[in-house]
CSV table of C-alpha atoms and ligand atoms in Angstrom, one decimal:
chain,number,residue,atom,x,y,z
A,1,UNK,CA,-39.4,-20.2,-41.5
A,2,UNK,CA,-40.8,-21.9,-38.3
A,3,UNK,CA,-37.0,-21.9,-36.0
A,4,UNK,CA,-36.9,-23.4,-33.4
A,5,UNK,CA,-35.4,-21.5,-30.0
A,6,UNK,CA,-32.4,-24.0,-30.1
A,7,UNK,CA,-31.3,-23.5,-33.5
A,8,UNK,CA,-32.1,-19.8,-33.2
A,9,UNK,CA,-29.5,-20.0,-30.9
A,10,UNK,CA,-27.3,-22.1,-33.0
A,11,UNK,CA,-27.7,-19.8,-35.5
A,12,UNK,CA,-26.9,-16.5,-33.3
A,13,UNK,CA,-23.7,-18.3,-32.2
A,14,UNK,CA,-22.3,-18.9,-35.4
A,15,UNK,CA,-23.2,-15.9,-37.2
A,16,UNK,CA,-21.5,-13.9,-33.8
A,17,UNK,CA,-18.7,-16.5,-34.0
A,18,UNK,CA,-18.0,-15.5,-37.6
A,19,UNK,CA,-18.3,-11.7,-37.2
A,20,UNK,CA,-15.7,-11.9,-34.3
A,21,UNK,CA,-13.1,-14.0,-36.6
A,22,UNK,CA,-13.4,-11.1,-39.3
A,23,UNK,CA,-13.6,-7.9,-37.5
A,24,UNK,CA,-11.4,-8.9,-34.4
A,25,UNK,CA,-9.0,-12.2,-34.8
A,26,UNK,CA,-8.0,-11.1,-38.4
A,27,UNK,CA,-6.9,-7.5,-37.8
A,28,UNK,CA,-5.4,-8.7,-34.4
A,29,UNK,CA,-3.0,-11.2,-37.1
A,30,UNK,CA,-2.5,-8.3,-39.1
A,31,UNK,CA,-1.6,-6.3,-36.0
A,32,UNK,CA,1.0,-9.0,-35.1
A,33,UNK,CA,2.6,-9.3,-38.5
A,34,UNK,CA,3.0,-5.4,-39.2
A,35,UNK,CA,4.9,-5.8,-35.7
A,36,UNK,CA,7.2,-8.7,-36.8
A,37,UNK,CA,8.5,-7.2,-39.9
A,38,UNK,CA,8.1,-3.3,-39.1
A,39,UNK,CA,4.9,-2.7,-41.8
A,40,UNK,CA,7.1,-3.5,-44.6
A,41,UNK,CA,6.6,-7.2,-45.3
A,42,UNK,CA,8.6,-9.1,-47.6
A,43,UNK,CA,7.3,-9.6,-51.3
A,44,UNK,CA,8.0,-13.0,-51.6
A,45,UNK,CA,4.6,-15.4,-51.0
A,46,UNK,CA,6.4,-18.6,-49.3
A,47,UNK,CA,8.5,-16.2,-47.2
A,48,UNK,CA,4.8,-14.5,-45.8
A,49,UNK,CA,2.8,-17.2,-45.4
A,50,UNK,CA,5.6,-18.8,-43.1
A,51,UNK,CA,5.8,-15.8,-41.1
A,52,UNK,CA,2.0,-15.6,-40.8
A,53,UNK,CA,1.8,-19.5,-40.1
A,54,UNK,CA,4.5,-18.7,-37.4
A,55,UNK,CA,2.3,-15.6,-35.9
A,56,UNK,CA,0.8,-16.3,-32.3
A,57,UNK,CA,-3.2,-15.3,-33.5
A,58,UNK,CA,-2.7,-18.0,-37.0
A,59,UNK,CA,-3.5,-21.4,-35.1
A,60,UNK,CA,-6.7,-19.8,-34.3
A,61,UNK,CA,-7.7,-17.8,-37.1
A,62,UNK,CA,-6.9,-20.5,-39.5
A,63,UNK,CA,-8.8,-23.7,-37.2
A,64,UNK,CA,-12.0,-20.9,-36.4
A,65,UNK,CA,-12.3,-20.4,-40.4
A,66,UNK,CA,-13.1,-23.9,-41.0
A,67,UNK,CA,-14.4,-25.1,-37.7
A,68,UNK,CA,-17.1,-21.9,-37.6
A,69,UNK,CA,-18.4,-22.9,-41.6
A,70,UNK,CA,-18.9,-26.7,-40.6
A,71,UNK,CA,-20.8,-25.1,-37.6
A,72,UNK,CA,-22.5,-23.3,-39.8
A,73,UNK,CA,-23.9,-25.5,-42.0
A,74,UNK,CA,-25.1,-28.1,-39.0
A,75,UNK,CA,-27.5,-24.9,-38.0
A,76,UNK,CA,-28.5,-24.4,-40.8
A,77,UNK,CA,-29.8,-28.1,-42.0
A,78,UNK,CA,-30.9,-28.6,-38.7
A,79,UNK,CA,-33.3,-25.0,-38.7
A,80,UNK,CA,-34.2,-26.0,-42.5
A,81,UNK,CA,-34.8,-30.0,-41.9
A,82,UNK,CA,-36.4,-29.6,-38.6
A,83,UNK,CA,-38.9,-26.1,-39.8
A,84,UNK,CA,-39.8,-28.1,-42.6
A,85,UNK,CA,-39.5,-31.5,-43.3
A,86,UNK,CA,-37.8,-33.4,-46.3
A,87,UNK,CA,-41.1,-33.8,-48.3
A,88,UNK,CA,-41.7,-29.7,-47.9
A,89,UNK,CA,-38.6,-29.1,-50.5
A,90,UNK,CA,-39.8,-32.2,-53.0
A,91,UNK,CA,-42.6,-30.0,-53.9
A,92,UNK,CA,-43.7,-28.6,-57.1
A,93,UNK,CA,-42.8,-25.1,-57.3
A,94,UNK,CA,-46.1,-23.0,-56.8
A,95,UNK,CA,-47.6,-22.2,-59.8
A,96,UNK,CA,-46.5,-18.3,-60.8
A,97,UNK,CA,-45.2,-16.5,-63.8
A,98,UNK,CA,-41.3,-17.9,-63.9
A,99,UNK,CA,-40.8,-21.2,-65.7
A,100,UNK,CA,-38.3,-24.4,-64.6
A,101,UNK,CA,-37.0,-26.4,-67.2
A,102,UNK,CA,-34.6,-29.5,-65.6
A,103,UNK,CA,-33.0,-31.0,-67.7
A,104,UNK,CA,-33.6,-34.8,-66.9
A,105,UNK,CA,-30.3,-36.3,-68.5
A,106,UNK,CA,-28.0,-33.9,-67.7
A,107,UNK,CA,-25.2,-35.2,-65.9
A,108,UNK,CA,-23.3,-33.1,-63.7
A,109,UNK,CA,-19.6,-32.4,-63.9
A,110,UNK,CA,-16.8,-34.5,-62.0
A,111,UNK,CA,-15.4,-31.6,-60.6
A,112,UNK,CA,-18.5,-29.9,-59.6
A,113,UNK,CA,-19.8,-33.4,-57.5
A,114,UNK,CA,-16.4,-34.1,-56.3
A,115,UNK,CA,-16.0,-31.3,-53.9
A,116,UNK,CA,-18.5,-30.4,-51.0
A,117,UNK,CA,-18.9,-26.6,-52.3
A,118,UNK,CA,-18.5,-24.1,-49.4
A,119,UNK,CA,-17.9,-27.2,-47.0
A,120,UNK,CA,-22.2,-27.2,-47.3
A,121,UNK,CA,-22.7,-31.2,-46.4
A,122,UNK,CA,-23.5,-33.1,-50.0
A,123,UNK,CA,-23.1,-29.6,-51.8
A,124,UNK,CA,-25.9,-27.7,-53.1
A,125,UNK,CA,-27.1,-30.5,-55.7
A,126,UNK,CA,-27.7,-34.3,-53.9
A,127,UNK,CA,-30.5,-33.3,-51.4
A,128,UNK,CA,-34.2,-31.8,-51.6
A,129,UNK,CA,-33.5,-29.4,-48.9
A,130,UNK,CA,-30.0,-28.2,-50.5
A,131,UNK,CA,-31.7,-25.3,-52.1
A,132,UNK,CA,-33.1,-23.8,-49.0
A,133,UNK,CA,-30.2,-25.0,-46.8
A,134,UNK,CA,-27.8,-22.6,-48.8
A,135,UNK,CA,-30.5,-19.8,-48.9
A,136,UNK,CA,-29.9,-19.5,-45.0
A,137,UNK,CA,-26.3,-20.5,-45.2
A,138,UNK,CA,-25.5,-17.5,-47.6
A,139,UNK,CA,-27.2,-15.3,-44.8
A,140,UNK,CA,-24.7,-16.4,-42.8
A,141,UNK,CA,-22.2,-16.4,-44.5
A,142,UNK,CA,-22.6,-12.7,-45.4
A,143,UNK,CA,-22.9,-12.3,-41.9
A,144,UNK,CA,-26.7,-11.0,-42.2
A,145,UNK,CA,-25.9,-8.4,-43.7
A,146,UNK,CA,-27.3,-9.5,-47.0
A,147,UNK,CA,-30.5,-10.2,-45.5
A,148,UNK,CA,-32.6,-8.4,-47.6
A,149,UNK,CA,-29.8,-8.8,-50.8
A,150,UNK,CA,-28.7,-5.1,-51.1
A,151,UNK,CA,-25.3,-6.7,-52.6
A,152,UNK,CA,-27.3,-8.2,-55.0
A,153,UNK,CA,-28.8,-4.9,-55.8
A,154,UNK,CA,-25.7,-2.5,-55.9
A,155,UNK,CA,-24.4,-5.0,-58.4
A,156,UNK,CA,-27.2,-4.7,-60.5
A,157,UNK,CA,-27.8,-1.3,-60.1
A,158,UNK,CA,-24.1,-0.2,-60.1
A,159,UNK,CA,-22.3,-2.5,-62.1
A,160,UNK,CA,-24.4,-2.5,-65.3
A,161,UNK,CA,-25.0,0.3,-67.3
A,162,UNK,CA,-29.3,1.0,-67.7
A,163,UNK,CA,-29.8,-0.1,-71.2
A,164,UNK,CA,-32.9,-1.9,-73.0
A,165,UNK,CA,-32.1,-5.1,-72.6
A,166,UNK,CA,-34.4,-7.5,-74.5
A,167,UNK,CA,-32.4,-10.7,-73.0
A,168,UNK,CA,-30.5,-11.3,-70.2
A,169,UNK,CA,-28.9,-14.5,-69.1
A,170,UNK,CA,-27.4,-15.3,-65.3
A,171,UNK,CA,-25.2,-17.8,-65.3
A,172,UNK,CA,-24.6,-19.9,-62.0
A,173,UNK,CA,-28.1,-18.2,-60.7
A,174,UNK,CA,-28.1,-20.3,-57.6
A,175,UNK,CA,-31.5,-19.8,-56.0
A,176,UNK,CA,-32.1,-16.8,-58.0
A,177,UNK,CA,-30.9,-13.8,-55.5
A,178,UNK,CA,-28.6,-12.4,-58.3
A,179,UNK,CA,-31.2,-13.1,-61.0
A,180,UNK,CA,-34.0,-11.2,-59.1
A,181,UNK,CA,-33.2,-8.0,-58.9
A,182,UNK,CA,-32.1,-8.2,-62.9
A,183,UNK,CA,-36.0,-8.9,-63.8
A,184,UNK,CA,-37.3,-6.3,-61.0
A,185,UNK,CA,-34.6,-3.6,-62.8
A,186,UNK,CA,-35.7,-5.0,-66.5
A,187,UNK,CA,-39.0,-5.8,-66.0
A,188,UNK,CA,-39.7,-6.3,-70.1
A,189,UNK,CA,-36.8,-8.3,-70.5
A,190,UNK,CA,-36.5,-11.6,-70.9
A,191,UNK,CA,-34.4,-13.1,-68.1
A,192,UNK,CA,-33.2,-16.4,-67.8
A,193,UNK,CA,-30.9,-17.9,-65.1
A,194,UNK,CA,-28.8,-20.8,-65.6
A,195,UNK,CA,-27.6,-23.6,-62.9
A,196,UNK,CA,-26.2,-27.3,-62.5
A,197,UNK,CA,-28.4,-27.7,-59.1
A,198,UNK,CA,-31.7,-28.9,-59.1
A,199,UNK,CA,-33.1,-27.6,-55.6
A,200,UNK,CA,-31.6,-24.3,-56.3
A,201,UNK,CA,-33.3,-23.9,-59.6
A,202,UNK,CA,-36.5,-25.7,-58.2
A,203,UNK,CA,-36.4,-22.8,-54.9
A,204,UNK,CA,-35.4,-20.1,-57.5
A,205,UNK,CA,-38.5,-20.2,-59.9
A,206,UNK,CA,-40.5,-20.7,-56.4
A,207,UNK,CA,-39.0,-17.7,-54.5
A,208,UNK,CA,-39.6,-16.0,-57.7
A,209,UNK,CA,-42.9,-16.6,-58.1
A,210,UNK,CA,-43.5,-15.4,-55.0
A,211,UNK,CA,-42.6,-11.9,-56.0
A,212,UNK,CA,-44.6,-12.0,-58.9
A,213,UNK,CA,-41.1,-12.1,-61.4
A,214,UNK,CA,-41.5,-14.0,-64.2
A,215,UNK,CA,-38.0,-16.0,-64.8
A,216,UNK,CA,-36.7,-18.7,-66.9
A,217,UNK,CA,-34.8,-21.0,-64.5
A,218,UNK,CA,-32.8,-23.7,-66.8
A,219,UNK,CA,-30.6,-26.4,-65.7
A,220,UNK,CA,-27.6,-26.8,-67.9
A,221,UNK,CA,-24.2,-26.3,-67.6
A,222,UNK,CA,-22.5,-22.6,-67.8
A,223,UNK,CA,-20.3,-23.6,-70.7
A,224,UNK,CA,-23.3,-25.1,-72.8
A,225,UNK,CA,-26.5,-23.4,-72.3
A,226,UNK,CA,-28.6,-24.5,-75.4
A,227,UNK,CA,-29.5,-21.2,-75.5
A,228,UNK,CA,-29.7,-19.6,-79.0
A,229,UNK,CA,-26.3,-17.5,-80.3
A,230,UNK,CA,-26.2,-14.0,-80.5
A,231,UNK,CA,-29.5,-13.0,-78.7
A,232,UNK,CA,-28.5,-11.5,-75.3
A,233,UNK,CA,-28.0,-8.4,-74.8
A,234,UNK,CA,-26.5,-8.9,-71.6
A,235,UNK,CA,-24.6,-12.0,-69.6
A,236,UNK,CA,-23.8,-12.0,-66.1
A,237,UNK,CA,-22.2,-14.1,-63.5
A,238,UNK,CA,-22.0,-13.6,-59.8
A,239,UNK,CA,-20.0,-15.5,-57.7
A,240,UNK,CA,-19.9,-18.2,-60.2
A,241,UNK,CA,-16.2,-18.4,-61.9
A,242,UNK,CA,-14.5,-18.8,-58.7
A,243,UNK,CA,-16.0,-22.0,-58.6
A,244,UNK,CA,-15.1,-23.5,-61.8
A,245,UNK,CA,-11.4,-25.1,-63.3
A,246,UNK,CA,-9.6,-22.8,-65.8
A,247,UNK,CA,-10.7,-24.9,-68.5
A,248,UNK,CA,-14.4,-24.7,-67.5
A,249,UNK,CA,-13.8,-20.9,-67.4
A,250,UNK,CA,-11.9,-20.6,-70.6
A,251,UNK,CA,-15.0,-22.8,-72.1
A,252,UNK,CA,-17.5,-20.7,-70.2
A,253,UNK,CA,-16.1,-17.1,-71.7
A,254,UNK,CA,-17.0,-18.6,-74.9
A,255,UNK,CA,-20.1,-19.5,-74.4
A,256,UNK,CA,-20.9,-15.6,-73.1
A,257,UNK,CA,-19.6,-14.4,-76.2
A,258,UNK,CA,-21.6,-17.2,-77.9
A,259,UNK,CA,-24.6,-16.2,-76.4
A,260,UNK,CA,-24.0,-12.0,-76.4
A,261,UNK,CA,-25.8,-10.1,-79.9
A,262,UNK,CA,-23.3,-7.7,-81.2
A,263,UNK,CA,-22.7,-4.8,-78.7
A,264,UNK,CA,-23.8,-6.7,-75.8
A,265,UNK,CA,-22.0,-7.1,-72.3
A,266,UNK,CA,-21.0,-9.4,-69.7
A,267,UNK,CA,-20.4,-8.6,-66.2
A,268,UNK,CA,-19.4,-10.6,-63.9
A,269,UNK,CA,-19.1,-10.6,-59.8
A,270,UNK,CA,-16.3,-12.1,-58.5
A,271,UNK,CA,-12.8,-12.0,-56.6
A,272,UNK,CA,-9.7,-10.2,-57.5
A,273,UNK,CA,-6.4,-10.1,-55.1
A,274,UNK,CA,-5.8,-6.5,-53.8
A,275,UNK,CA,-1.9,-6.3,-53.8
A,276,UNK,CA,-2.3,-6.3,-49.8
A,277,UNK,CA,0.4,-9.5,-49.3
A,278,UNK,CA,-1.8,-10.3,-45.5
A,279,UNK,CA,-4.8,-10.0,-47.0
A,280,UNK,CA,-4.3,-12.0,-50.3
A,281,UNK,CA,-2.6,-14.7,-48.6
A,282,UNK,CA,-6.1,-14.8,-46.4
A,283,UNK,CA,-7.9,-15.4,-49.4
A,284,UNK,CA,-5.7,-17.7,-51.2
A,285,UNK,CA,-6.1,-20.5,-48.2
A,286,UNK,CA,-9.9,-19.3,-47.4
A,287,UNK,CA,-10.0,-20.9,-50.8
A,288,UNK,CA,-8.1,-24.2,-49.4
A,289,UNK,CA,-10.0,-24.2,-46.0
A,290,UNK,CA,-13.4,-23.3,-47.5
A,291,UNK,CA,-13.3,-26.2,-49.8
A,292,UNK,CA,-13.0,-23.9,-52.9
A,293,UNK,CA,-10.2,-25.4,-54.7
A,294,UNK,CA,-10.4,-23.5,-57.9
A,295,UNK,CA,-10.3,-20.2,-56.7
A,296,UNK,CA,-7.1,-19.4,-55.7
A,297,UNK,CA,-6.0,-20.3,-59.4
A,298,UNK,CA,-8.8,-18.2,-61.2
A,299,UNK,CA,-7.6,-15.3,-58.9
A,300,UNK,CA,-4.1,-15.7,-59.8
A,301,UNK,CA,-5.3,-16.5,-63.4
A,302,UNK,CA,-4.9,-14.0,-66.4
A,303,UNK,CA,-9.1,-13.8,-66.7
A,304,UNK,CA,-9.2,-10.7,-68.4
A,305,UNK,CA,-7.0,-12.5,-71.4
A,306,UNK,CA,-9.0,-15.2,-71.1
A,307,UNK,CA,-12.0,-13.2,-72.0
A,308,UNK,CA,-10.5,-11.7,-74.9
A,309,UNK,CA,-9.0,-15.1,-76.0
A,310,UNK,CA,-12.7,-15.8,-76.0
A,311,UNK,CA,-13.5,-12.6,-78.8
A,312,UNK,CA,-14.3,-10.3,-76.0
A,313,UNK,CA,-13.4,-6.8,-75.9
A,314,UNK,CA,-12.7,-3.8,-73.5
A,315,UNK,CA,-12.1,-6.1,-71.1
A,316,UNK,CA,-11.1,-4.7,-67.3
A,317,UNK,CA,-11.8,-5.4,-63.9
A,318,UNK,CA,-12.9,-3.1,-61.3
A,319,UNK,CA,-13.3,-3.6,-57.7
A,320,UNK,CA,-16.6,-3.4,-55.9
A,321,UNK,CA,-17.6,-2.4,-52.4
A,322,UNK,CA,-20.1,-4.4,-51.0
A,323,UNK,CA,-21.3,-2.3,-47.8
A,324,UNK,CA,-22.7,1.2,-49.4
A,325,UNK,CA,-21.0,2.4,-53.3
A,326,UNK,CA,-20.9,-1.4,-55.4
A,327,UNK,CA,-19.0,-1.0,-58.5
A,328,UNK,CA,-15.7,1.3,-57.9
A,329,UNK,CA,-14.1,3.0,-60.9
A,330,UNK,CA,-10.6,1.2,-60.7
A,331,UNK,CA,-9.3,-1.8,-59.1
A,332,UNK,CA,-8.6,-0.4,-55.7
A,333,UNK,CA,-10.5,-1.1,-52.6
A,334,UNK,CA,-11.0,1.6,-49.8
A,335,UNK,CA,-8.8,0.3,-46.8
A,336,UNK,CA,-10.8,-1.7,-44.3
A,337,UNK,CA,-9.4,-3.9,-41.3
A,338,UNK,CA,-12.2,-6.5,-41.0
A,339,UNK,CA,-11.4,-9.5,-43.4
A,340,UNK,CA,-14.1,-9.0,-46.1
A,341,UNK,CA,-14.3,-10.3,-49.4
A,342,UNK,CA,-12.1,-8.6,-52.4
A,343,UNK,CA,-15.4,-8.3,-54.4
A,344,UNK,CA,-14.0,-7.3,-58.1
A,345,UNK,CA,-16.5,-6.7,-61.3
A,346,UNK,CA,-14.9,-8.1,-64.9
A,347,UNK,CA,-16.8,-6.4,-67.6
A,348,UNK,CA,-16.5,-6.8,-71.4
A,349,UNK,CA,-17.9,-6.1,-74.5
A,350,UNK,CA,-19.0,-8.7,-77.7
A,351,UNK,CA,-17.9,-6.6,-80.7
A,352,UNK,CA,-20.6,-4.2,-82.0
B,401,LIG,C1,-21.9,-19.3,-55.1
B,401,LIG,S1,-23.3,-19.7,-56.0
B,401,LIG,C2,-23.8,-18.2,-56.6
B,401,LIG,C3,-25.3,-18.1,-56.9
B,401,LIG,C4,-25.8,-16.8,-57.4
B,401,LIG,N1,-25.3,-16.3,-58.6
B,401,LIG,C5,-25.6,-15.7,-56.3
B,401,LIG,O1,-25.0,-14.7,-56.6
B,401,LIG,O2,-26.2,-15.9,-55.2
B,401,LIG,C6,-22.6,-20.5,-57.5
B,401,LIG,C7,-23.7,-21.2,-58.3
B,401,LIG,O3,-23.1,-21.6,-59.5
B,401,LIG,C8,-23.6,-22.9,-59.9
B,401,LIG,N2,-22.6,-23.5,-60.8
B,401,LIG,C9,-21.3,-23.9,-60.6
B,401,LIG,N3,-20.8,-24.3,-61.7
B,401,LIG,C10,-21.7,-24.2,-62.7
B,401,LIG,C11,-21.7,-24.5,-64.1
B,401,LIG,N4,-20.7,-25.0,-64.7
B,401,LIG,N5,-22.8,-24.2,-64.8
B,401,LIG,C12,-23.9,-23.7,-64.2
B,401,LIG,N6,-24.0,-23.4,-62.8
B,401,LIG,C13,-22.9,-23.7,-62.1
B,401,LIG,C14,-23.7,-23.6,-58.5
B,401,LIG,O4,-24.6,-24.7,-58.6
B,401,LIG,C15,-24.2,-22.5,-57.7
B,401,LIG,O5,-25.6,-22.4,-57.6
């Protein structure tokens, strides 16, 4: 992309911004709350939150958070709008092996439109440019450290078992960077990724096409695919549930084990809280000042039930370590002092 020096700069700023707020002003909280109660916090969640809110470092941690992803999002429509152009992202996708099939009377969910996803201005639905737009800002927001999508890869190369999968399905595929690296790990399978959002599916099938993967992007919703029962051999969803209602969850789980042949597994990438009272507090009101509003309930949530509820079996989560391993063998995170995410993998099983 054609950036200009000013939003490079823009840019630079609030990537630097946002790395400083993770690997400085959040352990410096953490420093000054282990002080205040002696590194033995209480157990009770109203009682910790008060005494974080009261901490000298929270009035700034907490304002930076939001302020530095509303800066965020300013760089990056203005790098996308002003490299490009409007009419750039209304184009066809380039012709290529992956397919796009939008679904022209769908009708998108209340609660999906309602909230501005991520704080990203009009969400990642009601513009042309949204697509690309959130391609940059999830660069960002990963703090360029997913520029060439190694999480993507560790996930798909650590958190699902090599098997000859004839079908796989991505739900929530976004612009494609978790559905990717599926099709260049199973190149003979047939792999199909799901989303609500026009321009991500429309920059999807294009980046795609680009690297020569042939991919079925389909818009439809996660908890009704139209997709054919019983013919995937494997179901995946990253960064998807934290995003939806329980209900929409609950719903969705079905439609997995719906779509899943006998035998065949979902995995999905998400959040789980790590038992580190600081940290999970963090999370719980990233979710608030992030505009995420259903993730702090799917966290708390008893998922794994709900899989099961849903016919699934061996049902766990694990956690997952974004930097170096991926997939960890129990839910327990190697200690870190930078806020990061609490990346967790749910897998589970459709009955053989
Ligand atoms: C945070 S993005 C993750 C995208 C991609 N999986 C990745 O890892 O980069 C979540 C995606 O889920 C999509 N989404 C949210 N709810 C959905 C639903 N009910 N059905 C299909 N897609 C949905 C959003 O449009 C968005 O593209």
């Amino acid at each position: 992309m054609n950036i200009t020096l000013e939003n490079r700069a823009a840019l630079d700023f609030v990537v630097t911004l946002r790395q400083r707020w993770a690997d400085t002003l959040y352990p410096r909280l953490r420093a000054q709350y282990d002080e205040k109660t002696n590194g033995a916090g209480p157990w009770d969640g109203g009682i910790i939150a008060a005494q974080v809110h009261a901490l000298p470092s929270y009035g700034g941690f907490a304002w930076l958070e939001r302020g530095s992803q509303k800066m965020l999002w300013r760089a990056a429509i203005d790098s996308v709008t002003q490299a490009e152009g409007p009419e750039h992202h209304r184009a066809a996708p380039e012709s290529g092996p992956s397919t796009l099939e939008l679904d022209p009377d769908l009708v998108l969910p209340e609660w999906y439109t309602e909230w501005d996803i991520h704080i990203q201005p009009g969400g990642l639905w009601s513009s042309a440019a949204a697509g690309k737009v959130y391609e940059l800002g999830a660069r960002l927001v990963m703090l360029g450290e997913n520029d060439d999508y190694k999480f993507h890869r560790l996930f798909a190369q650590t958190a699902i078992p090599r098997g000859d999968y004839r079908r796989i399905v991505d739900l929530g595929c976004g612009f494609g960077k978790s559905t990717w690296p599926l099709k260049k790990a199973y190149p003979h399978a047939e792999v199909i990724g799901i989303d609500l959002a026009t321009p991500c599916l429309r920059l999807g099938a294009r980046r795609a096409d680009e690297q020569g993967l042939g991919i079925r992007f389909r818009q439809a919703d996660a908890v009704k695919t139209g997709l054919e029962s019983s013919q995937a051999d494997l179901v995946t969803a990253t960064m998807l549930i934290h995003e939806l209602p329980l209900d929409v969850l609950a719903a969705t789980f079905r439609e997995a084990a719906r779509l899943l042949a006998p035998g065949g597994l979902l995995r999905i990438l998400d959040f789980q809280f790590t038992g580190d009272a600081v940290r999970d507090l963090a999370m719980r009101e990233h979710g608030a000042r992030n505009n995420e509003p259903y993730m702090p309930p799917m966290m708390a949530a008893d998922t794994a039930g709900m899989a099961e509820a849903a016919g699934l079996q061996k049902v766990r989560w694990t956690a997952f370590d974004e930097r170096e391993v991926g997939r960890l063998p129990t839910l327990a995170w190697p200690k870190r002092a930078e806020w990061h995410f609490p990346w967790a993998v749910l897998e589970a099983q459709k009955a053989a």
